[in-house]
């Protein structure tokens, strides 16, 4: 589709606007992930053995992944109907309010069963917000991109994930290192949740200054708008939804095994201190961030689909080496393994947003890209940490790796089936 570019949206404004929103959203999302392992089992799920408490806490972590497709459907509908800008602002506020609210929740000791229920409601709100945020941020970037640089533009919102992870992990590391365990459990963990309100205000201001994308304005002028984008997707783009979802599954499985599962394994099984585990994770995230732009450059040269196939094949091989590295107990080997996993994550995560967006036309692109990505989140991430902990406990680490390799094979097959050509706008 030929579009006329709007001069109001400068390159810096577009890319920073897409990056800042996803950074905030993923910061909010990841501070919950850290707290779900380090804090919530004691404060919201006491009275059971430690493993059960962690599994119950991670169950609330999974709620957001079921909420994300709801956010995709709702925000995607309005994003395809009224525009990307307004929808992005509302999605950001939804996520921000839910996150700040967690910082003020009383514990189980104060209000009993109402505490985990309120925690689950807030987690649901986080999922709805992120479900609407991600797709819009990617479209903001790639719908302002020249055809030969779509993956490069599309990787800027993806960079929000490692930046958000560094900020969240760094915040928890700073807090756990500067106060006693008792003070951290009593009030310290609340600080990052409440402080996220400052980031939300910054993102809100920047998003308000961005104008609508040229692709959406052109489709609107040409009266290409569809009444119900979600229904149109189910009628005309079932193949894209199905195989696009499974193509993205590996992205989620590898990430949540490298973060949530590894944080739990390092602290509970390898007996690393919280500080050591967080330092290893933060160091590995640098490799995640570094390989996102590398993958984008390659994807623009050889194609997004090919890049994702190669990355998924590499992840399938990587899954075969879980046990030798993690059972070694060596800090160096564990760190190397995690860095390698995060580098592979960068390779698959960099082009995935552009690839999924190119599966759908402008009129249903917000809904389509968001739904495929977030449905993949349910399959690949909602229970991935819990499944991996259960597998490791009952069958050993080898089978955790096989679980990752199986997910990668499924993604490769889906990428081969979905199309034999590059997807055009």
mmCIF file with all atom_site columns, C-alpha atoms in Angstrom, residues 247 250-251 254 294-295 297-319 340 343-349 351-352 355 405 408-409 411-416 422:
data_model
loop_
_atom_site.group_PDB
_atom_site.id
_atom_site.type_symbol
_atom_site.label_atom_id
_atom_site.label_alt_id
_atom_site.label_comp_id
_atom_site.label_asym_id
_atom_site.label_entity_id
_atom_site.label_seq_id
_atom_site.pdbx_PDB_ins_code
_atom_site.Cartn_x
_atom_site.Cartn_y
_atom_site.Cartn_z
_atom_site.occupancy
_atom_site.B_iso_or_equiv
_atom_site.pdbx_formal_charge
_atom_site.auth_seq_id
_atom_site.auth_comp_id
_atom_site.auth_asym_id
_atom_site.auth_atom_id
_atom_site.pdbx_PDB_model_num
ATOM 1  C CA . UNK A 1 247 ? 5.460  -19.193 15.041 1.00 0.00 ? 247 UNK A CA 1
ATOM 2  C CA . UNK A 1 250 ? 9.315  -20.196 20.964 1.00 0.00 ? 250 UNK A CA 1
ATOM 3  C CA . UNK A 1 251 ? 9.909  -16.509 21.663 1.00 0.00 ? 251 UNK A CA 1
ATOM 4  C CA . UNK A 1 254 ? 12.797 -19.313 25.771 1.00 0.00 ? 254 UNK A CA 1
ATOM 5  C CA . UNK A 1 294 ? 21.612 -7.436  14.989 1.00 0.00 ? 294 UNK A CA 1
ATOM 6  C CA . UNK A 1 295 ? 18.637 -9.650  14.160 1.00 0.00 ? 295 UNK A CA 1
ATOM 7  C CA . UNK A 1 297 ? 19.622 -5.859  10.299 1.00 0.00 ? 297 UNK A CA 1
ATOM 8  C CA . UNK A 1 298 ? 19.829 -9.491  9.157  1.00 0.00 ? 298 UNK A CA 1
ATOM 9  C CA . UNK A 1 299 ? 16.037 -9.761  8.862  1.00 0.00 ? 299 UNK A CA 1
ATOM 10 C CA . UNK A 1 300 ? 15.875 -6.740  6.550  1.00 0.00 ? 300 UNK A CA 1
ATOM 11 C CA . UNK A 1 301 ? 18.504 -8.382  4.322  1.00 0.00 ? 301 UNK A CA 1
ATOM 12 C CA . UNK A 1 302 ? 17.335 -12.014 4.182  1.00 0.00 ? 302 UNK A CA 1
ATOM 13 C CA . UNK A 1 303 ? 13.690 -11.637 5.235  1.00 0.00 ? 303 UNK A CA 1
ATOM 14 C CA . UNK A 1 304 ? 11.888 -11.791 8.557  1.00 0.00 ? 304 UNK A CA 1
ATOM 15 C CA . UNK A 1 305 ? 10.625 -15.331 8.028  1.00 0.00 ? 305 UNK A CA 1
ATOM 16 C CA . UNK A 1 306 ? 14.082 -16.778 7.290  1.00 0.00 ? 306 UNK A CA 1
ATOM 17 C CA . UNK A 1 307 ? 15.596 -15.001 10.277 1.00 0.00 ? 307 UNK A CA 1
ATOM 18 C CA . UNK A 1 308 ? 12.970 -16.499 12.592 1.00 0.00 ? 308 UNK A CA 1
ATOM 19 C CA . UNK A 1 309 ? 13.468 -19.995 11.140 1.00 0.00 ? 309 UNK A CA 1
ATOM 20 C CA . UNK A 1 310 ? 17.228 -19.862 11.725 1.00 0.00 ? 310 UNK A CA 1
ATOM 21 C CA . UNK A 1 311 ? 16.754 -18.500 15.254 1.00 0.00 ? 311 UNK A CA 1
ATOM 22 C CA . UNK A 1 312 ? 14.205 -21.192 16.126 1.00 0.00 ? 312 UNK A CA 1
ATOM 23 C CA . UNK A 1 313 ? 16.480 -23.950 14.836 1.00 0.00 ? 313 UNK A CA 1
ATOM 24 C CA . UNK A 1 314 ? 19.317 -22.610 16.989 1.00 0.00 ? 314 UNK A CA 1
ATOM 25 C CA . UNK A 1 315 ? 17.013 -22.570 20.029 1.00 0.00 ? 315 UNK A CA 1
ATOM 26 C CA . UNK A 1 316 ? 16.030 -26.192 19.348 1.00 0.00 ? 316 UNK A CA 1
ATOM 27 C CA . UNK A 1 317 ? 19.700 -27.176 19.567 1.00 0.00 ? 317 UNK A CA 1
ATOM 28 C CA . UNK A 1 318 ? 20.255 -24.963 22.614 1.00 0.00 ? 318 UNK A CA 1
ATOM 29 C CA . UNK A 1 319 ? 17.534 -26.836 24.488 1.00 0.00 ? 319 UNK A CA 1
ATOM 30 C CA . UNK A 1 340 ? 23.628 -17.635 25.260 1.00 0.00 ? 340 UNK A CA 1
ATOM 31 C CA . UNK A 1 343 ? 21.302 -13.855 22.817 1.00 0.00 ? 343 UNK A CA 1
ATOM 32 C CA . UNK A 1 344 ? 19.082 -16.387 21.032 1.00 0.00 ? 344 UNK A CA 1
ATOM 33 C CA . UNK A 1 345 ? 16.084 -14.607 22.523 1.00 0.00 ? 345 UNK A CA 1
ATOM 34 C CA . UNK A 1 346 ? 17.302 -11.393 20.892 1.00 0.00 ? 346 UNK A CA 1
ATOM 35 C CA . UNK A 1 347 ? 17.526 -13.138 17.527 1.00 0.00 ? 347 UNK A CA 1
ATOM 36 C CA . UNK A 1 348 ? 13.923 -14.334 17.649 1.00 0.00 ? 348 UNK A CA 1
ATOM 37 C CA . UNK A 1 349 ? 12.424 -11.317 19.408 1.00 0.00 ? 349 UNK A CA 1
ATOM 38 C CA . UNK A 1 351 ? 11.938 -9.432  13.950 1.00 0.00 ? 351 UNK A CA 1
ATOM 39 C CA . UNK A 1 352 ? 8.840  -11.118 15.423 1.00 0.00 ? 352 UNK A CA 1
ATOM 40 C CA . UNK A 1 355 ? 6.764  -10.424 10.865 1.00 0.00 ? 355 UNK A CA 1
ATOM 41 C CA . UNK A 1 405 ? 13.365 -27.763 21.829 1.00 0.00 ? 405 UNK A CA 1
ATOM 42 C CA . UNK A 1 408 ? 11.172 -24.442 18.740 1.00 0.00 ? 408 UNK A CA 1
ATOM 43 C CA . UNK A 1 409 ? 10.356 -27.267 16.323 1.00 0.00 ? 409 UNK A CA 1
ATOM 44 C CA . UNK A 1 411 ? 7.632  -22.709 15.530 1.00 0.00 ? 411 UNK A CA 1
ATOM 45 C CA . UNK A 1 412 ? 9.838  -23.814 12.646 1.00 0.00 ? 412 UNK A CA 1
ATOM 46 C CA . UNK A 1 413 ? 7.038  -25.931 11.171 1.00 0.00 ? 413 UNK A CA 1
ATOM 47 C CA . UNK A 1 414 ? 4.582  -23.024 11.517 1.00 0.00 ? 414 UNK A CA 1
ATOM 48 C CA . UNK A 1 415 ? 6.988  -20.614 9.836  1.00 0.00 ? 415 UNK A CA 1
ATOM 49 C CA . UNK A 1 416 ? 7.421  -23.029 6.939  1.00 0.00 ? 416 UNK A CA 1
ATOM 50 C CA . UNK A 1 422 ? 7.496  -12.232 2.306  1.00 0.00 ? 422 UNK A CA 1
#
